[in-house]
Structure formats: C-alpha cells, structure tokens
XYZ file of C-alpha atoms in Angstrom:
715
model
C 95.663 94.604 131.208
C 96.229 91.076 129.945
C 99.966 91.726 129.688
C 100.091 92.600 133.415
C 98.590 89.246 134.320
C 100.985 87.336 132.075
C 103.958 89.318 133.357
C 102.945 88.491 136.913
C 102.533 84.744 136.426
C 105.809 84.610 134.494
C 107.735 86.582 137.120
C 106.361 84.419 139.939
C 106.796 81.149 138.018
C 103.135 80.197 138.271
C 102.853 78.568 134.844
C 103.059 74.858 134.146
C 105.104 73.891 131.096
C 104.488 70.876 128.917
C 105.246 69.483 125.493
C 103.244 70.747 122.540
C 102.956 67.159 121.343
C 100.697 66.408 124.317
C 98.019 68.515 122.627
C 98.186 66.736 119.280
C 94.701 65.873 118.047
C 92.998 68.466 120.243
C 90.953 71.513 119.404
C 91.746 74.818 121.100
C 89.683 77.968 121.492
C 91.975 80.977 121.168
C 90.997 84.436 122.344
C 92.092 86.173 119.134
C 92.346 89.625 120.638
C 94.459 88.366 123.519
C 96.649 86.699 120.885
C 96.888 89.996 118.990
C 97.568 91.910 122.205
C 100.461 89.560 122.914
C 101.914 90.137 119.441
C 101.657 93.903 119.899
C 103.249 93.966 123.360
C 105.721 91.071 123.437
C 109.264 92.497 123.096
C 110.093 89.817 120.513
C 107.196 90.644 118.180
C 106.009 94.173 118.882
C 106.776 97.060 116.548
C 107.316 100.067 118.818
C 106.731 102.691 116.131
C 103.313 101.310 115.170
C 101.474 104.209 116.904
C 103.655 106.704 115.006
C 102.706 105.182 111.647
C 99.143 103.921 111.948
C 98.069 101.049 109.724
C 99.074 97.440 110.348
C 102.238 96.015 111.906
C 104.518 95.103 109.017
C 105.245 91.638 110.421
C 101.677 90.812 111.482
C 100.937 88.310 108.719
C 104.338 86.691 109.135
C 103.777 86.072 112.851
C 100.235 84.815 112.297
C 101.316 82.472 109.509
C 104.105 81.097 111.691
C 101.574 80.380 114.434
C 99.193 78.697 111.999
C 102.004 76.518 110.687
C 103.011 75.684 114.246
C 99.489 74.543 115.096
C 99.295 72.526 111.892
C 102.621 70.804 112.532
C 101.534 69.975 116.082
C 98.228 68.514 114.896
C 96.171 71.105 116.779
C 92.866 72.393 115.439
C 92.011 75.982 116.371
C 88.850 78.043 116.747
C 89.555 81.788 116.809
C 87.231 83.836 119.025
C 86.898 87.629 118.712
C 85.289 90.126 121.078
C 81.904 91.507 120.078
C 79.969 94.335 121.706
C 81.237 96.256 124.705
C 79.782 95.459 128.083
C 77.772 98.217 129.745
C 80.283 98.128 132.615
C 82.734 99.941 130.335
C 80.420 102.922 129.965
C 82.041 106.125 131.167
C 85.470 104.580 131.612
C 86.736 104.314 128.035
C 87.307 108.010 127.383
C 89.553 108.327 130.446
C 91.609 105.326 129.342
C 92.006 106.662 125.824
C 92.915 110.099 127.118
C 95.764 108.575 129.113
C 96.987 106.776 126.006
C 96.838 110.066 124.114
C 98.927 111.770 126.781
C 101.485 108.988 126.463
C 101.671 109.532 122.708
C 102.077 113.285 123.149
C 104.980 112.586 125.488
C 106.539 110.229 122.936
C 106.338 112.892 120.233
C 107.900 115.502 122.513
C 110.795 113.150 123.198
C 111.165 112.482 119.465
C 111.178 116.202 118.675
C 113.972 116.634 121.212
C 116.103 114.279 119.143
C 116.071 111.438 121.682
C 115.400 108.656 119.218
C 115.928 105.631 121.463
C 113.826 107.097 124.271
C 111.094 107.970 121.780
C 110.958 104.388 120.503
C 110.456 103.155 124.071
C 107.752 105.767 124.681
C 105.883 104.927 121.475
C 106.101 101.236 122.320
C 103.925 101.771 125.389
C 100.930 102.666 123.190
C 100.995 99.806 120.679
C 97.516 98.628 121.705
C 95.822 102.014 121.255
C 93.276 102.286 118.422
C 93.739 98.793 117.010
C 90.203 97.923 115.861
C 91.350 98.020 112.230
C 94.150 95.571 113.061
C 91.637 93.188 114.616
C 89.510 93.393 111.469
C 92.524 92.620 109.283
C 93.463 89.679 111.499
C 89.968 88.241 111.115
C 90.114 88.621 107.323
C 93.556 87.032 107.127
C 92.475 84.076 109.249
C 89.472 83.623 106.974
C 91.751 83.668 103.928
C 93.759 80.919 105.631
C 90.589 78.792 106.019
C 90.560 79.085 109.800
C 87.435 78.652 111.934
C 86.325 82.072 113.169
C 83.610 83.209 115.548
C 82.851 86.673 116.905
C 81.307 86.475 120.364
C 78.188 88.490 121.206
C 80.237 90.294 123.859
C 83.458 88.864 125.318
C 85.497 86.217 123.540
C 86.643 84.755 126.864
C 83.075 83.986 127.939
C 82.402 82.351 124.574
C 85.572 80.267 124.959
C 84.368 79.041 128.344
C 81.010 78.055 126.876
C 82.683 76.105 124.060
C 84.875 74.272 126.560
C 81.961 73.524 128.879
C 80.051 71.924 125.993
C 83.108 69.904 124.868
C 83.315 71.749 121.561
C 86.949 72.522 122.377
C 89.430 70.776 124.631
C 91.213 73.807 126.075
C 91.326 77.604 126.032
C 94.218 79.888 125.143
C 93.899 83.396 126.510
C 94.446 85.295 129.721
C 92.859 85.986 133.103
C 89.473 86.724 131.508
C 88.885 83.041 130.777
C 89.513 82.142 134.426
C 87.136 84.855 135.570
C 84.339 83.532 133.360
C 84.678 79.985 134.652
C 87.653 78.170 133.114
C 89.757 76.046 135.458
C 92.934 76.599 133.452
C 94.056 78.675 130.497
C 96.939 78.311 128.057
C 99.078 81.442 128.180
C 102.125 80.718 126.004
C 102.983 78.828 122.820
C 106.687 78.365 122.098
C 106.820 76.676 118.713
C 110.611 76.914 118.477
C 111.057 74.677 121.525
C 107.766 72.807 120.997
C 106.574 73.766 124.470
C 103.332 75.121 125.837
C 102.490 76.816 129.148
C 99.267 77.143 131.077
C 98.133 78.431 134.444
C 95.463 76.931 136.689
C 92.913 78.745 138.796
C 93.727 76.640 141.850
C 97.408 77.613 141.548
C 96.505 81.293 141.515
C 93.984 80.908 144.321
C 96.687 79.265 146.394
C 99.237 81.944 145.555
C 96.919 84.798 146.481
C 95.042 82.834 149.170
C 91.719 83.914 147.679
C 88.548 82.084 146.768
C 87.128 82.505 143.264
C 84.883 85.565 143.938
C 87.767 87.342 145.671
C 90.120 86.401 142.825
C 87.612 88.003 140.439
C 87.782 91.172 142.530
C 91.578 91.134 142.433
C 91.656 90.837 138.653
C 89.046 93.575 138.222
C 90.625 96.063 140.626
C 94.084 95.557 139.120
C 92.827 96.131 135.563
C 93.648 92.623 134.326
C 90.120 92.318 132.879
C 90.109 95.585 130.950
C 87.518 94.195 128.530
C 85.109 94.769 131.432
C 86.762 97.329 133.685
C 89.967 99.394 133.904
C 92.009 99.319 137.077
C 91.029 101.231 140.203
C 91.969 104.905 139.614
C 94.254 105.145 142.631
C 96.291 102.184 141.320
C 96.669 103.688 137.843
C 100.145 105.260 138.278
C 101.717 101.885 139.087
C 103.065 99.344 136.625
C 101.121 96.164 135.933
C 102.778 93.772 138.374
C 102.780 96.348 141.177
C 99.079 97.012 140.569
C 98.276 93.361 141.199
C 100.321 93.388 144.399
C 98.725 96.644 145.563
C 95.245 95.372 144.764
C 95.969 92.234 146.802
C 97.113 94.358 149.746
C 93.945 96.429 149.451
C 91.795 93.301 149.519
C 93.571 92.201 152.691
C 92.536 95.450 154.372
C 88.911 94.825 153.399
C 88.717 91.115 154.239
C 89.037 90.029 150.610
C 85.956 92.004 149.587
C 86.577 93.957 146.378
C 83.268 95.761 146.567
C 84.071 97.038 150.053
C 87.446 98.263 148.783
C 85.918 100.107 145.824
C 83.175 101.523 148.066
C 85.701 102.842 150.584
C 87.741 104.569 147.877
C 84.562 106.095 146.438
C 83.353 107.356 149.810
C 86.734 108.871 150.617
C 86.800 110.699 147.287
C 83.307 112.039 147.908
C 84.182 113.238 151.412
C 87.320 114.978 150.148
C 85.301 117.230 147.856
C 84.392 120.721 149.052
C 80.662 121.243 149.691
C 80.393 123.645 146.751
C 81.988 121.256 144.275
C 80.328 120.046 141.103
C 77.735 117.390 142.069
C 78.888 115.150 139.221
C 80.053 111.797 140.653
C 83.791 111.552 141.157
C 85.801 109.082 139.047
C 85.957 106.791 142.079
C 82.150 106.866 142.438
C 81.754 106.123 138.741
C 84.244 103.300 139.112
C 82.226 101.787 141.964
C 79.154 101.712 139.748
C 81.126 100.129 136.910
C 82.626 97.574 139.320
C 79.150 96.462 140.349
C 78.110 96.145 136.713
C 81.237 94.158 135.886
C 80.556 91.650 138.673
C 77.109 90.970 137.261
C 78.457 90.888 133.715
C 80.743 88.042 134.814
C 77.981 86.171 136.606
C 75.614 86.437 133.637
C 78.058 86.508 130.737
C 76.261 86.415 127.396
C 77.292 83.827 124.821
C 76.137 82.277 121.564
C 74.867 78.706 121.898
C 75.332 75.934 119.353
C 71.657 76.354 118.457
C 72.234 80.005 117.574
C 70.614 81.549 120.648
C 72.190 84.487 122.460
C 71.787 83.777 126.148
C 73.472 84.527 129.497
C 74.980 82.152 132.014
C 72.573 81.410 134.882
C 69.681 82.696 132.782
C 67.140 81.550 135.355
C 68.596 84.038 137.862
C 68.980 86.939 135.440
C 67.656 90.173 137.012
C 65.216 92.410 135.175
C 67.772 95.198 134.827
C 70.294 93.095 132.893
C 70.558 95.864 130.309
C 72.327 97.960 132.953
C 75.324 95.631 133.079
C 75.179 93.807 129.732
C 73.777 96.484 127.445
C 70.649 96.935 125.380
C 69.686 93.769 123.553
C 69.651 93.447 119.773
C 67.809 90.873 117.646
C 69.532 87.492 117.535
C 69.789 87.845 113.769
C 72.086 90.860 114.215
C 74.305 88.967 116.658
C 74.522 86.164 114.109
C 75.766 88.466 111.337
C 78.258 89.874 113.823
C 79.376 86.369 114.796
C 80.263 85.534 111.203
C 82.185 88.724 110.500
C 79.696 90.190 108.031
C 79.635 93.334 110.149
C 81.809 94.704 112.919
C 80.683 95.734 116.409
C 81.290 99.486 116.127
C 77.916 100.676 114.826
C 76.139 98.125 117.022
C 77.901 99.598 120.057
C 76.752 103.062 119.029
C 73.193 101.856 118.772
C 73.049 99.988 122.083
C 74.904 102.643 124.092
C 73.031 105.518 122.399
C 76.380 107.240 122.049
C 79.162 107.691 119.482
C 82.351 108.355 121.435
C 85.204 109.851 119.423
C 88.629 109.520 121.010
C 91.960 111.289 120.395
C 93.861 110.313 117.233
C 97.322 108.759 117.206
C 99.053 112.124 116.900
C 98.025 112.650 120.524
C 96.339 116.008 119.953
C 93.582 115.992 117.365
C 93.859 119.711 116.738
C 93.103 121.980 113.821
C 90.698 120.740 111.197
C 90.501 117.276 112.796
C 88.118 118.557 115.455
C 86.023 120.326 112.846
C 85.746 117.184 110.723
C 85.132 114.775 113.587
C 81.870 116.499 114.456
C 81.112 118.173 111.134
C 78.235 117.495 108.774
C 80.233 115.134 106.598
C 81.130 112.630 109.311
C 77.839 113.055 111.141
C 76.004 112.328 107.916
C 77.960 109.094 107.515
C 77.306 108.033 111.095
C 73.628 108.913 110.938
C 73.048 107.060 107.671
C 74.844 103.940 108.902
C 72.838 103.965 112.124
C 69.583 104.631 110.280
C 70.121 101.635 107.993
C 70.572 99.427 111.050
C 67.810 101.024 113.101
C 65.240 100.634 110.320
C 64.958 96.910 111.086
C 65.071 97.169 114.888
C 62.494 97.631 117.638
C 60.561 100.915 117.743
C 62.443 101.780 120.931
C 65.584 102.189 118.847
C 63.736 103.917 116.013
C 62.478 106.602 118.394
C 65.711 106.977 120.379
C 68.492 109.194 119.076
C 72.243 108.698 119.375
C 74.552 111.405 120.739
C 78.017 112.297 119.500
C 80.512 112.736 122.344
C 84.033 113.989 121.609
C 86.992 113.685 123.941
C 87.744 117.411 123.827
C 84.292 118.427 125.081
C 82.407 115.573 126.687
C 79.699 117.864 128.017
C 78.731 118.981 124.501
C 76.619 116.015 123.399
C 75.215 116.469 119.918
C 72.305 114.315 118.703
C 72.745 112.799 115.249
C 69.059 112.996 114.373
C 68.482 109.310 113.594
C 64.676 109.404 114.106
C 64.449 112.315 111.650
C 65.921 110.348 108.734
C 63.050 109.155 106.568
C 63.466 106.099 104.344
C 67.227 105.657 104.793
C 67.182 102.702 102.402
C 65.159 104.317 99.596
C 68.137 104.241 97.227
C 69.248 100.808 98.389
C 65.854 99.262 97.687
C 66.389 99.676 93.936
C 69.387 97.313 93.869
C 68.553 93.594 93.653
C 70.671 92.480 90.708
C 71.026 88.692 90.482
C 74.250 87.140 89.201
C 72.920 86.204 85.724
C 71.928 89.853 85.248
C 75.140 91.423 86.512
C 76.348 93.754 83.742
C 79.635 92.891 82.086
C 82.519 95.276 82.600
C 85.878 95.190 80.851
C 89.143 96.651 82.025
C 89.993 99.995 80.450
C 93.532 98.710 80.098
C 92.576 95.471 78.329
C 89.181 94.942 76.709
C 89.587 91.172 76.984
C 89.917 91.336 80.775
C 86.588 91.086 82.583
C 86.234 92.869 85.901
C 84.805 91.055 88.909
C 83.161 92.459 92.045
C 85.018 89.802 94.038
C 88.428 91.214 93.114
C 87.903 94.943 92.568
C 84.401 95.802 93.816
C 84.623 99.586 93.430
C 86.164 99.401 89.968
C 83.525 96.907 88.852
C 80.635 98.861 90.367
C 81.622 102.078 88.590
C 82.731 100.555 85.272
C 79.617 98.398 84.946
C 77.410 101.506 84.929
C 79.333 103.350 82.218
C 76.731 102.471 79.571
C 73.391 104.070 80.432
C 71.348 101.211 78.989
C 73.171 98.657 81.121
C 72.996 100.977 84.110
C 69.234 101.431 83.916
C 68.781 97.669 83.596
C 70.215 97.310 87.094
C 67.226 99.126 88.570
C 65.611 96.079 90.121
C 63.013 96.546 92.860
C 62.692 93.743 95.341
C 60.557 90.737 94.419
C 60.285 87.109 95.451
C 62.603 86.132 92.612
C 65.200 88.827 93.296
C 66.620 87.631 96.606
C 70.404 87.654 96.559
C 72.365 84.536 97.417
C 75.945 84.294 96.155
C 78.886 86.238 97.563
C 79.355 87.862 94.144
C 75.781 89.166 94.124
C 75.996 90.384 97.687
C 79.280 92.251 97.226
C 78.191 93.846 93.933
C 74.839 95.035 95.286
C 76.305 96.223 98.580
C 78.935 98.276 96.751
C 76.369 99.765 94.373
C 74.105 100.715 97.283
C 77.022 102.308 99.091
C 78.167 104.318 96.053
C 74.574 105.380 95.376
C 74.320 106.612 98.958
C 77.550 108.571 98.547
C 76.342 110.365 95.420
C 78.383 108.576 92.751
C 75.247 107.088 91.176
C 72.070 108.883 90.073
C 68.522 107.723 90.922
C 68.261 106.127 87.448
C 71.497 104.198 88.188
C 73.603 106.144 85.720
C 76.846 107.649 86.950
C 76.611 111.094 88.515
C 79.189 113.810 87.886
C 81.199 112.491 90.837
C 80.817 108.961 89.516
C 82.070 109.952 86.065
C 85.039 111.724 87.603
C 85.874 108.626 89.637
C 85.541 106.468 86.516
C 87.971 108.718 84.644
C 90.536 108.232 87.393
C 89.949 104.480 87.523
C 90.307 104.238 83.739
C 93.625 106.088 83.903
C 94.842 103.698 86.598
C 93.956 100.700 84.429
C 95.440 102.145 81.258
C 98.725 102.808 83.046
C 98.769 99.392 84.724
C 98.697 100.830 88.245
C 96.502 98.045 89.599
C 99.156 95.425 88.859
C 101.900 97.329 90.669
C 100.399 96.943 94.115
C 100.330 94.318 96.838
C 96.541 94.412 97.081
C 94.296 94.530 93.980
C 91.979 96.986 95.739
C 94.666 99.434 96.893
C 94.393 101.834 93.946
C 90.604 101.841 93.655
C 90.273 102.534 97.370
C 92.924 105.264 97.239
C 91.099 107.008 94.397
C 87.717 106.740 96.109
C 89.230 108.146 99.297
C 90.795 111.003 97.328
C 87.386 112.028 96.001
C 85.824 111.754 99.439
C 88.556 113.997 100.844
C 88.022 116.457 97.994
C 84.339 116.616 98.838
C 85.264 117.491 102.416
C 87.693 120.106 101.023
C 90.660 118.675 102.904
C 92.720 117.272 100.014
C 94.411 120.598 99.573
C 97.660 122.516 99.954
C 96.140 124.531 102.787
C 97.737 124.221 106.239
C 95.233 122.145 108.191
C 97.244 121.754 111.386
C 99.405 124.106 113.476
C 103.030 123.382 112.588
C 104.203 124.619 115.986
C 102.405 121.708 117.658
C 102.787 119.096 114.938
C 106.349 118.704 113.716
C 107.432 117.096 110.472
C 105.886 119.356 107.835
C 107.835 119.838 104.558
C 111.027 121.784 105.229
C 112.750 122.717 101.995
C 112.136 124.871 98.969
C 109.894 127.860 98.436
C 106.495 128.184 100.053
C 105.007 126.828 96.826
C 107.404 123.870 96.910
C 106.433 123.124 100.500
C 102.722 123.389 99.725
C 103.023 121.034 96.756
C 105.126 118.575 98.745
C 102.482 118.628 101.448
C 99.648 117.954 98.987
C 101.378 115.054 97.251
C 102.392 113.592 100.620
C 98.745 113.719 101.635
C 97.789 111.807 98.505
C 100.514 109.281 99.335
C 98.929 108.624 102.736
C 96.163 106.793 100.859
C 98.502 104.079 99.545
C 100.371 101.118 101.011
C 104.099 100.975 101.704
C 106.141 97.948 100.617
C 108.157 97.122 103.693
C 109.890 93.994 104.934
C 108.174 91.920 107.625
C 110.025 93.669 110.428
C 109.503 96.733 112.599
C 109.931 100.128 110.957
C 112.990 102.304 111.384
C 113.192 105.672 109.679
C 111.978 109.272 109.797
C 108.627 110.181 111.343
C 106.234 113.094 110.923
C 103.600 114.048 113.442
C 102.205 116.528 110.930
C 101.606 113.876 108.271
C 100.303 111.446 110.893
C 97.637 113.995 111.825
C 96.440 113.941 108.218
C 96.648 110.154 108.035
C 94.393 110.030 111.081
C 91.909 112.252 109.254
C 91.820 109.792 106.371
C 91.516 106.913 108.836
C 88.537 108.608 110.476
C 86.826 109.019 107.117
C 87.725 105.514 105.937
C 86.236 104.007 109.099
C 83.022 105.953 108.572
C 82.749 104.767 104.976
C 83.443 101.177 106.008
C 80.705 101.426 108.654
C 78.254 102.527 105.977
C 79.286 99.644 103.713
C 78.761 97.118 106.496
C 75.345 98.496 107.360
C 74.291 98.255 103.713
C 75.383 94.609 103.789
C 73.420 94.051 106.997
C 70.386 95.829 105.559
C 70.305 93.422 102.610
C 69.836 90.556 105.054
C 67.677 92.304 107.653
C 65.252 93.558 105.002
C 64.804 90.111 103.485
C 66.638 90.950 100.269
C 69.004 88.003 100.741
C 68.178 84.332 100.548
C 67.726 82.784 103.990
C 69.878 79.797 103.057
C 72.720 82.191 102.304
C 72.169 83.861 105.662
C 72.743 80.475 107.236
C 76.059 79.954 105.449
C 78.897 81.128 107.722
C 81.468 80.908 104.928
C 79.539 83.206 102.586
C 78.918 85.788 105.307
C 82.570 85.878 106.339
C 83.637 86.036 102.693
C 81.411 89.049 102.062
C 82.664 90.805 105.194
C 86.278 90.166 104.183
C 85.889 91.213 100.537
C 84.001 94.460 101.078
C 86.184 97.520 100.359
C 87.972 99.794 102.825
C 88.856 97.054 105.296
C 92.532 97.984 105.645
C 93.979 101.242 106.943
C 97.161 102.269 105.070
C 100.115 103.208 107.236
C 102.115 106.419 106.941
C 105.142 104.793 105.292
C 104.455 105.802 101.676
C 103.697 109.370 102.725
C 107.012 109.578 104.595
C 108.920 108.260 101.580
C 107.273 110.775 99.248
C 107.743 113.696 101.622
C 111.412 112.797 102.143
C 112.004 112.471 98.396
C 110.341 115.769 97.507
C 112.079 117.573 100.355
C 115.420 116.393 99.011
C 114.385 117.325 95.477
C 113.874 120.880 96.718
C 117.365 120.879 98.186
C 120.426 122.101 96.326
C 121.655 119.324 93.977
C 125.037 118.944 95.646
C 123.412 118.593 99.077
C 120.769 116.012 98.204
C 120.769 112.688 100.040
C 119.716 109.256 98.849
C 116.560 108.672 100.870
C 116.817 104.902 100.442
C 119.399 104.954 103.219
C 116.770 106.404 105.574
C 114.284 103.557 105.109
C 116.309 100.497 106.028
C 113.669 97.871 105.372
C 111.793 99.419 102.455
C 111.512 96.847 99.672
C 110.905 99.059 96.634
C 111.313 102.801 97.157
C 111.383 103.536 93.416
C 108.274 101.444 92.825
C 106.433 103.101 95.697
C 107.306 106.545 94.375
C 106.120 105.548 90.909
C 102.856 104.283 92.350
C 102.306 107.589 94.123
C 102.979 109.573 90.940
C 100.453 107.346 89.168
C 97.740 107.983 91.755
C 98.556 111.694 91.596
C 98.151 111.711 87.823
C 94.893 109.755 88.030
C-alpha cells in the first residue's frame, strides 16, 4: 500500500525537505487517488468511523479546499490525475483483498458490540480505504467545481504523471512509489502548508538504501504490496504490517539474488508441492500470484498513457508483445478513453466490459447477509447492469457484442452467472427518441412558485419529470435523430441524458408522457416543492434523488417494515416500543438513509448501527447501478453521433456533464442514525427520554434534519 511506502521512508528519514517557495511558478502533477488515500489514512485527517457510516468523510471538502488554497498561495499550478481502468494484473487478486477488508470490518463490529468503543474506533480506522470509488468521484466533481485541471488516466495515474513530466507538461510529480516504478526519478510525498515545507524522495536514494538497481527495486515494491494499483503483496507477507513487509521482501530478494520473479516462483512451487496429490487442481493463491506478478512487470514496462495528441499508447510501443491484452487488458476505442479522461463516465462499467466480469464484493457491514445477497444477483440489479453494458457495447467491436459478461459474487465465486448482454436487442430504442435541442426544451415551473423556472442544470430529475406533465409538451419532445438534432450544450446533454435514463427505468411512456410510476414520482416532487423541502438542504438535488431512490426501492420491494436482515448478526435495530413501533421506526429510518446529514467538518462521534448500515449498503448498491446506467446513456449520446463533435472535443463541457448528472453522491448513515435514535426515545417512557442532541456532538442541525426526514416521508 502507498501508506506503507510513505511510513517506511518517513521512519528511515529518506525524504529531502525543502521550502514550498522553491516551487513557486511551477506546475505539479498530483496523483489524486494517492492524495485521497493520504487524507483517509493520515492520523491528522482520517475519520476512523467512515466505514461504519458510508458516504463521504465530513471534512473532505475542508481538507481539499485548504490544499487548494495552499497551492494558490504558493504560486503552484496543479494538474490532478485520477486512475482509470484496472490493469489485467489485478485479475483474480481483488476479491481476496476485499474479503480481508470485510473480515477486518466484521472484527470492528464485534468489538463495538462488546462495548469497547475506543478499540472499535481503532479497528474501523484500518478500513478507511475500503469501497471508496464514490469518494473519488466526489473529489473529481469538487475539483471541477473549483476550476481545477483534471485528467483521468487510461489506466494508472502514476504512469500518466510520468508521461506528463517526461514531455515537460509538468515540472514535478506528487504521489508515491508508483511514480518511481513507472520511471520518475523523484516524487513529492508530503506538503506541509502550515510550515511552508515540502518533502520528496529520490529513486537513487532508495536504490542506495536498499542496494538494488531499478528492476530489483520494482520487484521489492511489487512483492511488498506498495504498488497495489497493480498487485497486492506476496501472500506469505500479508500478516505483517507495512514497514515489516518491505523489510521482509528485501530479505527475500537477498535470498534470491535480487530477483523478484525467482522469489515469487519459489513460493509458488513450494505451495504446489505442499498440496496432497488428490487436492483440487485449481492453482494455489501463490501460483496465481506468480502469474499476476509477471503481468505486473510487463504492465510497468509498457504502461499505457494518453498522449497530448489524444492517442492511447504504451511506453516502448515498438517492443509491445502481441499478447499485451493479457497484462494491460482488452482495448477499447480511443473515443471511450477520451470520455473517461474528461470525467464524463467512470471506469466501473468499462472494467466490466474489458474483464468480461462484474465482481461484487462484501458491503461495509462486513457480512452482506439476508436480502442483500438476493438483491445483488437478482433480476433488478442484473437488469441495470445488463442495460448499462448493452448501451456501451452497442458501439464497440463485434467481439464485445458477441461476448457476454459474468456476474461473480464474493460469497460464491464458482457460481458465475452470465448477464445475457448479446441477447439484448436494441438497447437504445427508447433513447433514440430523445434529441431535444435547447430552444425546444419544454418550460417547467416549480410547483411551489409558478414564477420559478426549473433548470436541468440545477435539478435534472425534477425538471425532467415536471417538463413532461403536459401531454402536448411531452409528445413534442419525441425527436428522432437528424442532422439538425445533434446536441451540443451541457444543458441539452444533461436534460436528454436524464430523460433517456428515466424512460429506461419506466417513468416515461413510449409517447413521452409520464407513466404511472412517473406520475407518482411527480406527485412526490410537487409535494416537496410546495413544502419548500428543496431549499432546506445542502445540495439542491438531495430531495429529488432521495425520492427517486425511494421509488426504486419500492419497486424492488425493499422499502418496507419487513425484517430484511438477521438481527442476531446485525446489531443496532430499533429497540423500544411495541413491535409495531419498532417496525415503523425501522421503515422511517430506512427512508432517512436516503438523505444527507448536516455535520461539522470533523470526524463523526456518536451511536452506530450495523443493522441500518446493511440497509444503507443496499441503497448504495442500487444507487451505483442507477448512476452506471446514467453514465452509459451519456456515453451513448456521444458514441452514437447524437452529440456535436465540437462539444465532444470540449473538456470543460464533458466534465460539467459528468459532474452534474444525478446520483453522484452516496449519502452517509448519519441522518438515519439521528432518526432512529429520536424515534427510539419517543417510544420510551416520557420520564426516561434522553435528548439525542447530546449523542451527536458535531451535528449542526438535528431539528432541521428531523424535519427534512419527515418531509421526505410525507412526500
């Protein structure tokens, strides 16, 4: 892990410190996910209970804004680089890593249930980097809102950073060991804005410390797990802490004459020899690791990057072997990589398509039991995945169109279930009827104030539903594609993407009028406007997204008072009152999990509930699936030629669309915990009731949050 490398160089005083002013007037490439990883793991900035709440760290924006101000004050320009697709060397390793994280979370919950609060906080804090893709997406959106330069690499951000430095586009790189592995001579590891100091480490310093040449240093970093974007650590080193792993890996290299491949091969052969002759012929983890190690070495040698001309190409392209797909991954059209690079779409569905596999991992509650397992591979979620993949696949090579994608779940990896992508005919049939240009966008007024015009840029779901309330206006939006109907502005793109998405989900009829589900959603949205709920939130889209999610959960029949999870395994269910009281408290708490919690920019302290977290993870699973479908509709607009090519070449517009599309942010569990605590106390005897505000030390507006929840419940 990156933190292991930084801990090691700090402990052994291998960094060089200088003044931040020395970098004034320079441009830096920052590995954004290494930056985020540091925020999530640094004792001064991490929020240990993040895995127990889900959602975003409460102080994330504060820390990011402080960094941005620090760079501005120092006169440093920054380019933020994000990771793209997974390398093929990670294949087969990820599930094991995530399972270990899940076991750590289960341990943390057991400690919490035993009443050992301080120990539980420490245990939860060890899993702060588990399931953070939604945090990365929010970081990208926030940086865009702050007018920062953003680029998503085709694969690894570190390799892209090295390319930018080698072409003098940036003056230095901030990141971790990955940058050194891909060819950087030095990498900035620490910014201390309070003391105006900066620290970096040089490859020659590390080579001297370890007495290794560059290829052997690569092996050391790979075996010790410091380059986990490519490869986890060697299985036999797993039980050790980060610094000890590096030391043990170095000792292992000494035994094998500084040859990492020989070390991995020896471990693999020993594991194979230790198996009884009648054992399962499936390769041992050590044998699988050896194969992944070989792939990782080639992935470093031929790291893929995006050139200034827009080409996606590997290092040392002239020496690229014919089986590059075995260590890089299946190639996609350069146009797709471009939309990824600008944040229009995320890498998740692209990874599914290139790996031919959807891998579902354990949720944050550490178990994923009860209805979660039924939903994760049920028709509802599989339908979402299949439709998203079909929209992408429609514009790809016939190889992809004829090749299915399997669903693999952590609780039964052997049971691979095909999604049936090749069997989906005309996945964009509904979408092809939406090409509404900005002059023809129907007007829509707020139900709370007729003089207030709704905009797809501010409240896309509310606008999309409200604008179709009148059947005449709705039918006028039926606009087949033509040469004059190509979409160009961000407003057009967001409106049409949202309409296509809602049409796909059954809220809009073939004639573009609202369906029964659409009318029901409109009724709820109208109530929210009439009772001013939209103005009582931090985000203008919070209420519309909460209501949409509520209807999606109703359609899956899981927004209910029914017990969905075993209470013996998942603590924290409602405690007080009659069975009816408990059931109602549970239902309203589930509704509350769809909203945001107003909390100070500091780590959370307060009650937890594994039971409610299990439900929040269900909603997160569904929200991610819906967001995937939205992104693929946005991509389909461009890939099918429905968008103007000049717009496709505008990075700002693409990033704006990706940032403004709905369902980008996962709510945390805070509001649900407040509501559950309040209703539990309400069911208590009056003289024994407690003031729950004392339980949530950093909550900013408990009464307002409760009122917001009651409003969503009424809607």
